[in-house]
């Protein structure tokens, strides 16, 4: 598979049975709903979901998002993407507002229910992840706003008996040449009766008045005044609180327990055995937790009773050393092995990455209630259909009788792609005959995560007689998350979420080989913010620094020279901007710089980290980031996402590691699974590149770059090359 093997969605074949497959997006249908205007959308070119988690060649494309304009003038956008701090409740309605000619503040956002109507066409299911929300919505939501505006304008033209071309849309109304106006609410019913326009022209970028402008987030006031509803905030009449006891050994099961001790404690109402353990129900969560902690339970530890980090490392190491020939080739340019055999100088290095927890600020939770035989779950989820399926299975109901109410998410980072915290709440609510809010403690969350996969990777490179880099080889060995999520995807392709930031190696080297070897480790692993970008970028960009040192070249100039044949490239653009902004090579005598470069999620990014050694520890003073993410919806949100990702990634680079002993996770809370504290946050200087390219993703890229940038700066400071993380393991944090 070459560098183009994982193409963009618009290169995918259309779903069966769809007409006009050459169009990337079109407005499919409309209907009258409550006397108003309802717009549905679909994307035929992305219907198969070949790059993602579900779907197949015969899966039809379903409508994807809905815009509702009611007769009272209210405008509602039903978001199929979850708001977890990344700003989609502002960015997505801004796209509609631009074409609809209304201030985005007039659009109310509601969480969409679970259903195929809200499928993320880039991933094949209804999911918020992989930095796809804006990328997937960009064209279709513009068309939604434009189609609504066109139909409203025509409805006004019919009312006044004039040509539609003489009218203009402005601030939620259609205005005539002589100043008459009709509001969208007044026109909604008439507009709904009109046919879908054959052509839906979109605004050129130079006419944007909202897209590309800094605007305040719509969800901030509610989060400031406390009215925002997170999963942890749900309160229902007659609700009980649940605390779940789970095996301390990952994968362990309940053998037996004595409920009497817990049932005699204050406030306790019931003790229920569930799929994942034992739930204690009480009037308050603290009562439930106290009783849970006192509950005598015998556990069957299962297959992981002897699992530890050394065993995991040995397994990955042995796999790479003995089964490398079985690896799937993700990219093959030239013949790397032959070039290496002829190389004047050959360099090889092993890199290792640890298990990591997601550590969301809001721990996992789910509130379940049965109403008229149906189950309702109130849950902070990134995958509504997964939560629906989990709730339905736990309730013994068909999916259509399980209703998902998505709350705000107090952090996602990939953890809430899972639905393991849903079934126990449903089972407990069914047993109790009352609503149940099941809430995990911080310790529950840290010790029962779906951790980021560890990796054991090998990089090899060769220099020719003239000192040029002639071969670059990257062999990745790690578990596959996708093999659990969507095994059918891997029947026809290499795991796309294992080779990110590796298969798209940007440098001008004639012989490149990238391969992936899957090796499972006995526990379930999960998608962690930036997924394999984080692991592979650390390896690739750290190794590039090694090669620069071997070549006797400045790390920035070494990279730049290998990009010179594409002088107009976005890669080179962000590399040069970051170096210039950071004053590359001009740091104070006590400061040391490291640089790293990556493309991920359609975004091109370079970072320069500046550190100082103090008492043998690396103090990160500053991170400069240049980002080209194409057309920005809201630059202030882009900047915030870059800052957030850097802080998240820096926490992992400095301290992030999950340790297993006897199948048990050692880390319990933020004291042992450290995250960056406010006084430790470096200065973050963000430089955004103006671009009219299609939007790239912004939720994750900056997370992946900061670790290699800091590690490369550490090498500049100490001469020690770190080939494993975190820095704390080596005494530098």
PDB file of N, CA, C and O in Angstrom, residues 61-127:
ATOM      1  N   UNK A  61     -26.596   5.085   2.309  1.00  0.00           N
ATOM      2  CA  UNK A  61     -26.365   6.335   3.019  1.00  0.00           C
ATOM      3  C   UNK A  61     -27.676   6.812   3.618  1.00  0.00           C
ATOM      4  O   UNK A  61     -28.698   6.829   2.959  1.00  0.00           O
ATOM      5  N   UNK A  62     -27.646   7.233   4.873  1.00  0.00           N
ATOM      6  CA  UNK A  62     -28.835   7.745   5.543  1.00  0.00           C
ATOM      7  C   UNK A  62     -28.711   9.259   5.692  1.00  0.00           C
ATOM      8  O   UNK A  62     -27.613   9.800   5.720  1.00  0.00           O
ATOM      9  N   UNK A  63     -29.833   9.964   5.802  1.00  0.00           N
ATOM     10  CA  UNK A  63     -29.756  11.389   6.113  1.00  0.00           C
ATOM     11  C   UNK A  63     -28.907  11.595   7.359  1.00  0.00           C
ATOM     12  O   UNK A  63     -28.896  10.767   8.255  1.00  0.00           O
ATOM     13  N   UNK A  64     -28.245  12.750   7.410  1.00  0.00           N
ATOM     14  CA  UNK A  64     -27.172  12.878   8.396  1.00  0.00           C
ATOM     15  C   UNK A  64     -27.392  13.935   9.455  1.00  0.00           C
ATOM     16  O   UNK A  64     -26.899  13.787  10.554  1.00  0.00           O
ATOM     17  N   UNK A  65     -28.040  15.036   9.115  1.00  0.00           N
ATOM     18  CA  UNK A  65     -28.221  16.083  10.116  1.00  0.00           C
ATOM     19  C   UNK A  65     -29.471  16.868   9.764  1.00  0.00           C
ATOM     20  O   UNK A  65     -29.856  16.930   8.601  1.00  0.00           O
ATOM     21  N   UNK A  66     -30.080  17.477  10.770  1.00  0.00           N
ATOM     22  CA  UNK A  66     -31.360  18.159  10.546  1.00  0.00           C
ATOM     23  C   UNK A  66     -31.306  19.606  11.028  1.00  0.00           C
ATOM     24  O   UNK A  66     -30.777  19.910  12.085  1.00  0.00           O
ATOM     25  N   UNK A  67     -31.883  20.455  10.221  1.00  0.00           N
ATOM     26  CA  UNK A  67     -32.073  21.859  10.554  1.00  0.00           C
ATOM     27  C   UNK A  67     -33.572  22.116  10.595  1.00  0.00           C
ATOM     28  O   UNK A  67     -34.275  21.776   9.646  1.00  0.00           O
ATOM     29  N   UNK A  68     -34.062  22.694  11.660  1.00  0.00           N
ATOM     30  CA  UNK A  68     -35.496  22.953  11.801  1.00  0.00           C
ATOM     31  C   UNK A  68     -35.734  24.451  12.024  1.00  0.00           C
ATOM     32  O   UNK A  68     -35.104  25.048  12.898  1.00  0.00           O
ATOM     33  N   UNK A  69     -36.595  25.008  11.214  1.00  0.00           N
ATOM     34  CA  UNK A  69     -37.026  26.393  11.404  1.00  0.00           C
ATOM     35  C   UNK A  69     -38.512  26.345  11.712  1.00  0.00           C
ATOM     36  O   UNK A  69     -39.319  25.945  10.879  1.00  0.00           O
ATOM     37  N   UNK A  70     -38.880  26.714  12.909  1.00  0.00           N
ATOM     38  CA  UNK A  70     -40.268  26.626  13.337  1.00  0.00           C
ATOM     39  C   UNK A  70     -41.017  27.922  13.023  1.00  0.00           C
ATOM     40  O   UNK A  70     -40.415  28.970  12.768  1.00  0.00           O
ATOM     41  N   UNK A  71     -42.346  27.828  13.049  1.00  0.00           N
ATOM     42  CA  UNK A  71     -43.176  28.981  12.703  1.00  0.00           C
ATOM     43  C   UNK A  71     -43.056  30.118  13.710  1.00  0.00           C
ATOM     44  O   UNK A  71     -43.428  31.250  13.402  1.00  0.00           O
ATOM     45  N   UNK A  72     -42.549  29.825  14.897  1.00  0.00           N
ATOM     46  CA  UNK A  72     -42.330  30.898  15.868  1.00  0.00           C
ATOM     47  C   UNK A  72     -41.002  31.613  15.630  1.00  0.00           C
ATOM     48  O   UNK A  72     -40.627  32.513  16.387  1.00  0.00           O
ATOM     49  N   UNK A  73     -40.281  31.217  14.574  1.00  0.00           N
ATOM     50  CA  UNK A  73     -39.017  31.861  14.238  1.00  0.00           C
ATOM     51  C   UNK A  73     -37.802  31.206  14.855  1.00  0.00           C
ATOM     52  O   UNK A  73     -36.668  31.578  14.533  1.00  0.00           O
ATOM     53  N   UNK A  74     -38.009  30.236  15.733  1.00  0.00           N
ATOM     54  CA  UNK A  74     -36.859  29.576  16.355  1.00  0.00           C
ATOM     55  C   UNK A  74     -36.170  28.669  15.346  1.00  0.00           C
ATOM     56  O   UNK A  74     -36.803  28.048  14.488  1.00  0.00           O
ATOM     57  N   UNK A  75     -34.861  28.606  15.451  1.00  0.00           N
ATOM     58  CA  UNK A  75     -34.032  27.792  14.567  1.00  0.00           C
ATOM     59  C   UNK A  75     -33.278  26.790  15.428  1.00  0.00           C
ATOM     60  O   UNK A  75     -32.589  27.175  16.380  1.00  0.00           O
ATOM     61  N   UNK A  76     -33.438  25.533  15.099  1.00  0.00           N
ATOM     62  CA  UNK A  76     -32.842  24.471  15.909  1.00  0.00           C
ATOM     63  C   UNK A  76     -31.934  23.619  15.036  1.00  0.00           C
ATOM     64  O   UNK A  76     -32.320  23.196  13.947  1.00  0.00           O
ATOM     65  N   UNK A  77     -30.751  23.382  15.521  1.00  0.00           N
ATOM     66  CA  UNK A  77     -29.836  22.448  14.882  1.00  0.00           C
ATOM     67  C   UNK A  77     -29.696  21.241  15.787  1.00  0.00           C
ATOM     68  O   UNK A  77     -29.302  21.359  16.953  1.00  0.00           O
ATOM     69  N   UNK A  78     -30.059  20.054  15.272  1.00  0.00           N
ATOM     70  CA  UNK A  78     -29.891  18.820  16.020  1.00  0.00           C
ATOM     71  C   UNK A  78     -28.508  18.263  15.718  1.00  0.00           C
ATOM     72  O   UNK A  78     -28.246  17.810  14.610  1.00  0.00           O
ATOM     73  N   UNK A  79     -27.651  18.326  16.700  1.00  0.00           N
ATOM     74  CA  UNK A  79     -26.259  17.930  16.487  1.00  0.00           C
ATOM     75  C   UNK A  79     -26.081  16.443  16.741  1.00  0.00           C
ATOM     76  O   UNK A  79     -26.354  15.952  17.838  1.00  0.00           O
ATOM     77  N   UNK A  80     -25.607  15.745  15.735  1.00  0.00           N
ATOM     78  CA  UNK A  80     -25.254  14.343  15.904  1.00  0.00           C
ATOM     79  C   UNK A  80     -23.876  14.159  16.485  1.00  0.00           C
ATOM     80  O   UNK A  80     -23.420  13.028  16.665  1.00  0.00           O
ATOM     81  N   UNK A  81     -23.174  15.257  16.788  1.00  0.00           N
ATOM     82  CA  UNK A  81     -21.845  15.193  17.386  1.00  0.00           C
ATOM     83  C   UNK A  81     -21.918  15.688  18.822  1.00  0.00           C
ATOM     84  O   UNK A  81     -22.568  16.686  19.121  1.00  0.00           O
ATOM     85  N   UNK A  82     -21.228  14.994  19.692  1.00  0.00           N
ATOM     86  CA  UNK A  82     -21.263  15.312  21.119  1.00  0.00           C
ATOM     87  C   UNK A  82     -20.336  16.476  21.432  1.00  0.00           C
ATOM     88  O   UNK A  82     -19.252  16.591  20.865  1.00  0.00           O
ATOM     89  N   UNK A  83     -20.781  17.327  22.351  1.00  0.00           N
ATOM     90  CA  UNK A  83     -19.957  18.448  22.799  1.00  0.00           C
ATOM     91  C   UNK A  83     -19.169  18.008  24.034  1.00  0.00           C
ATOM     92  O   UNK A  83     -19.733  17.761  25.091  1.00  0.00           O
ATOM     93  N   UNK A  84     -17.853  17.890  23.870  1.00  0.00           N
ATOM     94  CA  UNK A  84     -17.001  17.445  24.975  1.00  0.00           C
ATOM     95  C   UNK A  84     -15.881  18.439  25.237  1.00  0.00           C
ATOM     96  O   UNK A  84     -14.805  18.062  25.715  1.00  0.00           O
ATOM     97  N   UNK A  85     -16.167  19.702  24.903  1.00  0.00           N
ATOM     98  CA  UNK A  85     -15.183  20.746  25.130  1.00  0.00           C
ATOM     99  C   UNK A  85     -14.512  21.223  23.870  1.00  0.00           C
ATOM    100  O   UNK A  85     -13.812  22.237  23.880  1.00  0.00           O
ATOM    101  N   UNK A  86     -14.715  20.521  22.750  1.00  0.00           N
ATOM    102  CA  UNK A  86     -14.014  20.859  21.514  1.00  0.00           C
ATOM    103  C   UNK A  86     -14.701  21.946  20.708  1.00  0.00           C
ATOM    104  O   UNK A  86     -14.158  22.438  19.728  1.00  0.00           O
ATOM    105  N   UNK A  87     -15.936  22.314  21.076  1.00  0.00           N
ATOM    106  CA  UNK A  87     -16.575  23.464  20.463  1.00  0.00           C
ATOM    107  C   UNK A  87     -17.515  23.186  19.316  1.00  0.00           C
ATOM    108  O   UNK A  87     -17.882  24.102  18.580  1.00  0.00           O
ATOM    109  N   UNK A  88     -17.982  21.949  19.148  1.00  0.00           N
ATOM    110  CA  UNK A  88     -18.861  21.656  18.008  1.00  0.00           C
ATOM    111  C   UNK A  88     -20.224  22.319  18.147  1.00  0.00           C
ATOM    112  O   UNK A  88     -20.885  22.584  17.134  1.00  0.00           O
ATOM    113  N   UNK A  89     -20.670  22.595  19.365  1.00  0.00           N
ATOM    114  CA  UNK A  89     -21.956  23.260  19.528  1.00  0.00           C
ATOM    115  C   UNK A  89     -21.900  24.727  19.104  1.00  0.00           C
ATOM    116  O   UNK A  89     -22.932  25.402  19.062  1.00  0.00           O
ATOM    117  N   UNK A  90     -20.706  25.225  18.795  1.00  0.00           N
ATOM    118  CA  UNK A  90     -20.560  26.554  18.205  1.00  0.00           C
ATOM    119  C   UNK A  90     -20.130  26.453  16.748  1.00  0.00           C
ATOM    120  O   UNK A  90     -20.688  27.127  15.874  1.00  0.00           O
ATOM    121  N   UNK A  91     -19.159  25.602  16.464  1.00  0.00           N
ATOM    122  CA  UNK A  91     -18.611  25.513  15.103  1.00  0.00           C
ATOM    123  C   UNK A  91     -19.650  25.036  14.096  1.00  0.00           C
ATOM    124  O   UNK A  91     -19.795  25.614  13.006  1.00  0.00           O
ATOM    125  N   UNK A  92     -20.392  23.971  14.426  1.00  0.00           N
ATOM    126  CA  UNK A  92     -21.329  23.416  13.452  1.00  0.00           C
ATOM    127  C   UNK A  92     -22.488  24.362  13.150  1.00  0.00           C
ATOM    128  O   UNK A  92     -22.822  24.583  11.975  1.00  0.00           O
ATOM    129  N   UNK A  93     -23.134  24.956  14.148  1.00  0.00           N
ATOM    130  CA  UNK A  93     -24.187  25.917  13.796  1.00  0.00           C
ATOM    131  C   UNK A  93     -23.666  27.160  13.085  1.00  0.00           C
ATOM    132  O   UNK A  93     -24.398  27.795  12.322  1.00  0.00           O
ATOM    133  N   UNK A  94     -22.390  27.501  13.293  1.00  0.00           N
ATOM    134  CA  UNK A  94     -21.816  28.634  12.568  1.00  0.00           C
ATOM    135  C   UNK A  94     -21.791  28.359  11.070  1.00  0.00           C
ATOM    136  O   UNK A  94     -22.037  29.254  10.252  1.00  0.00           O
ATOM    137  N   UNK A  95     -21.516  27.124  10.688  1.00  0.00           N
ATOM    138  CA  UNK A  95     -21.490  26.761   9.270  1.00  0.00           C
ATOM    139  C   UNK A  95     -22.869  26.972   8.649  1.00  0.00           C
ATOM    140  O   UNK A  95     -23.001  27.521   7.552  1.00  0.00           O
ATOM    141  N   UNK A  96     -23.912  26.545   9.367  1.00  0.00           N
ATOM    142  CA  UNK A  96     -25.276  26.752   8.878  1.00  0.00           C
ATOM    143  C   UNK A  96     -25.635  28.230   8.866  1.00  0.00           C
ATOM    144  O   UNK A  96     -26.198  28.756   7.902  1.00  0.00           O
ATOM    145  N   UNK A  97     -25.291  28.920   9.946  1.00  0.00           N
ATOM    146  CA  UNK A  97     -25.668  30.328  10.081  1.00  0.00           C
ATOM    147  C   UNK A  97     -25.097  31.177   8.959  1.00  0.00           C
ATOM    148  O   UNK A  97     -25.739  32.130   8.498  1.00  0.00           O
ATOM    149  N   UNK A  98     -23.893  30.840   8.500  1.00  0.00           N
ATOM    150  CA  UNK A  98     -23.258  31.621   7.437  1.00  0.00           C
ATOM    151  C   UNK A  98     -24.115  31.634   6.182  1.00  0.00           C
ATOM    152  O   UNK A  98     -24.348  32.686   5.570  1.00  0.00           O
ATOM    153  N   UNK A  99     -24.599  30.485   5.771  1.00  0.00           N
ATOM    154  CA  UNK A  99     -25.399  30.404   4.548  1.00  0.00           C
ATOM    155  C   UNK A  99     -26.856  30.799   4.789  1.00  0.00           C
ATOM    156  O   UNK A  99     -27.535  31.270   3.880  1.00  0.00           O
ATOM    157  N   UNK A 100     -27.320  30.612   6.006  1.00  0.00           N
ATOM    158  CA  UNK A 100     -28.714  30.926   6.319  1.00  0.00           C
ATOM    159  C   UNK A 100     -28.918  32.420   6.560  1.00  0.00           C
ATOM    160  O   UNK A 100     -30.056  32.900   6.595  1.00  0.00           O
ATOM    161  N   UNK A 101     -27.812  33.138   6.720  1.00  0.00           N
ATOM    162  CA  UNK A 101     -27.841  34.581   6.955  1.00  0.00           C
ATOM    163  C   UNK A 101     -28.566  34.923   8.254  1.00  0.00           C
ATOM    164  O   UNK A 101     -29.467  35.763   8.311  1.00  0.00           O
ATOM    165  N   UNK A 102     -28.153  34.234   9.311  1.00  0.00           N
ATOM    166  CA  UNK A 102     -28.621  34.577  10.651  1.00  0.00           C
ATOM    167  C   UNK A 102     -27.410  34.591  11.573  1.00  0.00           C
ATOM    168  O   UNK A 102     -26.454  33.840  11.347  1.00  0.00           O
ATOM    169  N   UNK A 103     -27.412  35.407  12.606  1.00  0.00           N
ATOM    170  CA  UNK A 103     -26.336  35.317  13.597  1.00  0.00           C
ATOM    171  C   UNK A 103     -26.364  33.944  14.255  1.00  0.00           C
ATOM    172  O   UNK A 103     -27.439  33.415  14.567  1.00  0.00           O
ATOM    173  N   UNK A 104     -25.208  33.364  14.445  1.00  0.00           N
ATOM    174  CA  UNK A 104     -25.169  32.015  15.006  1.00  0.00           C
ATOM    175  C   UNK A 104     -25.830  31.964  16.376  1.00  0.00           C
ATOM    176  O   UNK A 104     -26.351  30.926  16.800  1.00  0.00           O
ATOM    177  N   UNK A 105     -25.855  33.090  17.072  1.00  0.00           N
ATOM    178  CA  UNK A 105     -26.468  33.133  18.398  1.00  0.00           C
ATOM    179  C   UNK A 105     -27.969  32.838  18.362  1.00  0.00           C
ATOM    180  O   UNK A 105     -28.566  32.510  19.393  1.00  0.00           O
ATOM    181  N   UNK A 106     -28.588  32.964  17.172  1.00  0.00           N
ATOM    182  CA  UNK A 106     -30.022  32.695  17.056  1.00  0.00           C
ATOM    183  C   UNK A 106     -30.325  31.209  16.867  1.00  0.00           C
ATOM    184  O   UNK A 106     -31.494  30.815  16.862  1.00  0.00           O
ATOM    185  N   UNK A 107     -29.299  30.400  16.700  1.00  0.00           N
ATOM    186  CA  UNK A 107     -29.514  28.968  16.485  1.00  0.00           C
ATOM    187  C   UNK A 107     -29.375  28.227  17.812  1.00  0.00           C
ATOM    188  O   UNK A 107     -28.356  28.350  18.497  1.00  0.00           O
ATOM    189  N   UNK A 108     -30.396  27.499  18.145  1.00  0.00           N
ATOM    190  CA  UNK A 108     -30.356  26.673  19.359  1.00  0.00           C
ATOM    191  C   UNK A 108     -29.879  25.272  18.984  1.00  0.00           C
ATOM    192  O   UNK A 108     -30.335  24.691  18.002  1.00  0.00           O
ATOM    193  N   UNK A 109     -28.976  24.737  19.776  1.00  0.00           N
ATOM    194  CA  UNK A 109     -28.426  23.411  19.497  1.00  0.00           C
ATOM    195  C   UNK A 109     -29.033  22.403  20.459  1.00  0.00           C
ATOM    196  O   UNK A 109     -29.107  22.635  21.667  1.00  0.00           O
ATOM    197  N   UNK A 110     -29.497  21.301  19.897  1.00  0.00           N
ATOM    198  CA  UNK A 110     -29.989  20.194  20.705  1.00  0.00           C
ATOM    199  C   UNK A 110     -29.218  18.936  20.323  1.00  0.00           C
ATOM    200  O   UNK A 110     -28.816  18.764  19.166  1.00  0.00           O
ATOM    201  N   UNK A 111     -29.016  18.065  21.284  1.00  0.00           N
ATOM    202  CA  UNK A 111     -28.348  16.799  21.008  1.00  0.00           C
ATOM    203  C   UNK A 111     -29.306  15.883  20.250  1.00  0.00           C
ATOM    204  O   UNK A 111     -30.450  15.686  20.655  1.00  0.00           O
ATOM    205  N   UNK A 112     -28.842  15.344  19.157  1.00  0.00           N
ATOM    206  CA  UNK A 112     -29.664  14.429  18.366  1.00  0.00           C
ATOM    207  C   UNK A 112     -29.788  13.088  19.068  1.00  0.00           C
ATOM    208  O   UNK A 112     -28.912  12.684  19.824  1.00  0.00           O
ATOM    209  N   UNK A 113     -30.869  12.367  18.831  1.00  0.00           N
ATOM    210  CA  UNK A 113     -30.992  11.019  19.379  1.00  0.00           C
ATOM    211  C   UNK A 113     -30.091  10.054  18.623  1.00  0.00           C
ATOM    212  O   UNK A 113     -29.469  10.408  17.619  1.00  0.00           O
ATOM    213  N   UNK A 114     -30.027   8.833  19.115  1.00  0.00           N
ATOM    214  CA  UNK A 114     -29.283   7.801  18.401  1.00  0.00           C
ATOM    215  C   UNK A 114     -30.039   7.421  17.133  1.00  0.00           C
ATOM    216  O   UNK A 114     -31.257   7.297  17.142  1.00  0.00           O
ATOM    217  N   UNK A 115     -29.298   7.242  16.043  1.00  0.00           N
ATOM    218  CA  UNK A 115     -29.963   6.815  14.819  1.00  0.00           C
ATOM    219  C   UNK A 115     -29.110   7.019  13.588  1.00  0.00           C
ATOM    220  O   UNK A 115     -28.200   7.859  13.560  1.00  0.00           O
ATOM    221  N   UNK A 116     -29.419   6.266  12.551  1.00  0.00           N
ATOM    222  CA  UNK A 116     -28.673   6.349  11.302  1.00  0.00           C
ATOM    223  C   UNK A 116     -28.782   7.715  10.650  1.00  0.00           C
ATOM    224  O   UNK A 116     -27.961   8.074   9.802  1.00  0.00           O
ATOM    225  N   UNK A 117     -29.820   8.479  11.000  1.00  0.00           N
ATOM    226  CA  UNK A 117     -29.950   9.833  10.453  1.00  0.00           C
ATOM    227  C   UNK A 117     -28.703  10.665  10.717  1.00  0.00           C
ATOM    228  O   UNK A 117     -28.391  11.584   9.971  1.00  0.00           O
ATOM    229  N   UNK A 118     -27.980  10.354  11.781  1.00  0.00           N
ATOM    230  CA  UNK A 118     -26.880  11.204  12.236  1.00  0.00           C
ATOM    231  C   UNK A 118     -25.526  10.521  12.072  1.00  0.00           C
ATOM    232  O   UNK A 118     -24.574  10.820  12.782  1.00  0.00           O
ATOM    233  N   UNK A 119     -25.460   9.606  11.117  1.00  0.00           N
ATOM    234  CA  UNK A 119     -24.211   8.907  10.850  1.00  0.00           C
ATOM    235  C   UNK A 119     -23.099   9.882  10.474  1.00  0.00           C
ATOM    236  O   UNK A 119     -23.302  10.795   9.677  1.00  0.00           O
ATOM    237  N   UNK A 120     -21.946   9.678  11.051  1.00  0.00           N
ATOM    238  CA  UNK A 120     -20.737  10.388  10.649  1.00  0.00           C
ATOM    239  C   UNK A 120     -20.199   9.681   9.414  1.00  0.00           C
ATOM    240  O   UNK A 120     -19.678   8.565   9.502  1.00  0.00           O
ATOM    241  N   UNK A 121     -20.350  10.317   8.263  1.00  0.00           N
ATOM    242  CA  UNK A 121     -20.066   9.635   7.012  1.00  0.00           C
ATOM    243  C   UNK A 121     -18.581   9.347   6.804  1.00  0.00           C
ATOM    244  O   UNK A 121     -18.215   8.538   5.960  1.00  0.00           O
ATOM    245  N   UNK A 122     -17.722   9.992   7.553  1.00  0.00           N
ATOM    246  CA  UNK A 122     -16.297   9.690   7.445  1.00  0.00           C
ATOM    247  C   UNK A 122     -15.915   8.440   8.231  1.00  0.00           C
ATOM    248  O   UNK A 122     -14.858   7.863   7.988  1.00  0.00           O
ATOM    249  N   UNK A 123     -16.770   8.042   9.174  1.00  0.00           N
ATOM    250  CA  UNK A 123     -16.442   6.900  10.022  1.00  0.00           C
ATOM    251  C   UNK A 123     -17.458   5.777   9.949  1.00  0.00           C
ATOM    252  O   UNK A 123     -17.210   4.679  10.431  1.00  0.00           O
ATOM    253  N   UNK A 124     -18.620   6.034   9.369  1.00  0.00           N
ATOM    254  CA  UNK A 124     -19.576   4.967   9.127  1.00  0.00           C
ATOM    255  C   UNK A 124     -20.571   4.711  10.225  1.00  0.00           C
ATOM    256  O   UNK A 124     -21.451   3.863  10.067  1.00  0.00           O
ATOM    257  N   UNK A 125     -20.453   5.378  11.365  1.00  0.00           N
ATOM    258  CA  UNK A 125     -21.419   5.254  12.451  1.00  0.00           C
ATOM    259  C   UNK A 125     -21.654   6.639  13.046  1.00  0.00           C
ATOM    260  O   UNK A 125     -20.949   7.592  12.716  1.00  0.00           O
ATOM    261  N   UNK A 126     -22.624   6.733  13.914  1.00  0.00           N
ATOM    262  CA  UNK A 126     -22.879   7.991  14.615  1.00  0.00           C
ATOM    263  C   UNK A 126     -21.838   8.116  15.727  1.00  0.00           C
ATOM    264  O   UNK A 126     -21.973   7.521  16.786  1.00  0.00           O
ATOM    265  N   UNK A 127     -20.808   8.905  15.469  1.00  0.00           N
ATOM    266  CA  UNK A 127     -19.689   8.949  16.403  1.00  0.00           C
ATOM    267  C   UNK A 127     -19.038  10.321  16.351  1.00  0.00           C
ATOM    268  O   UNK A 127     -18.980  10.964  15.314  1.00  0.00           O
TER     269      UNK A 127
END
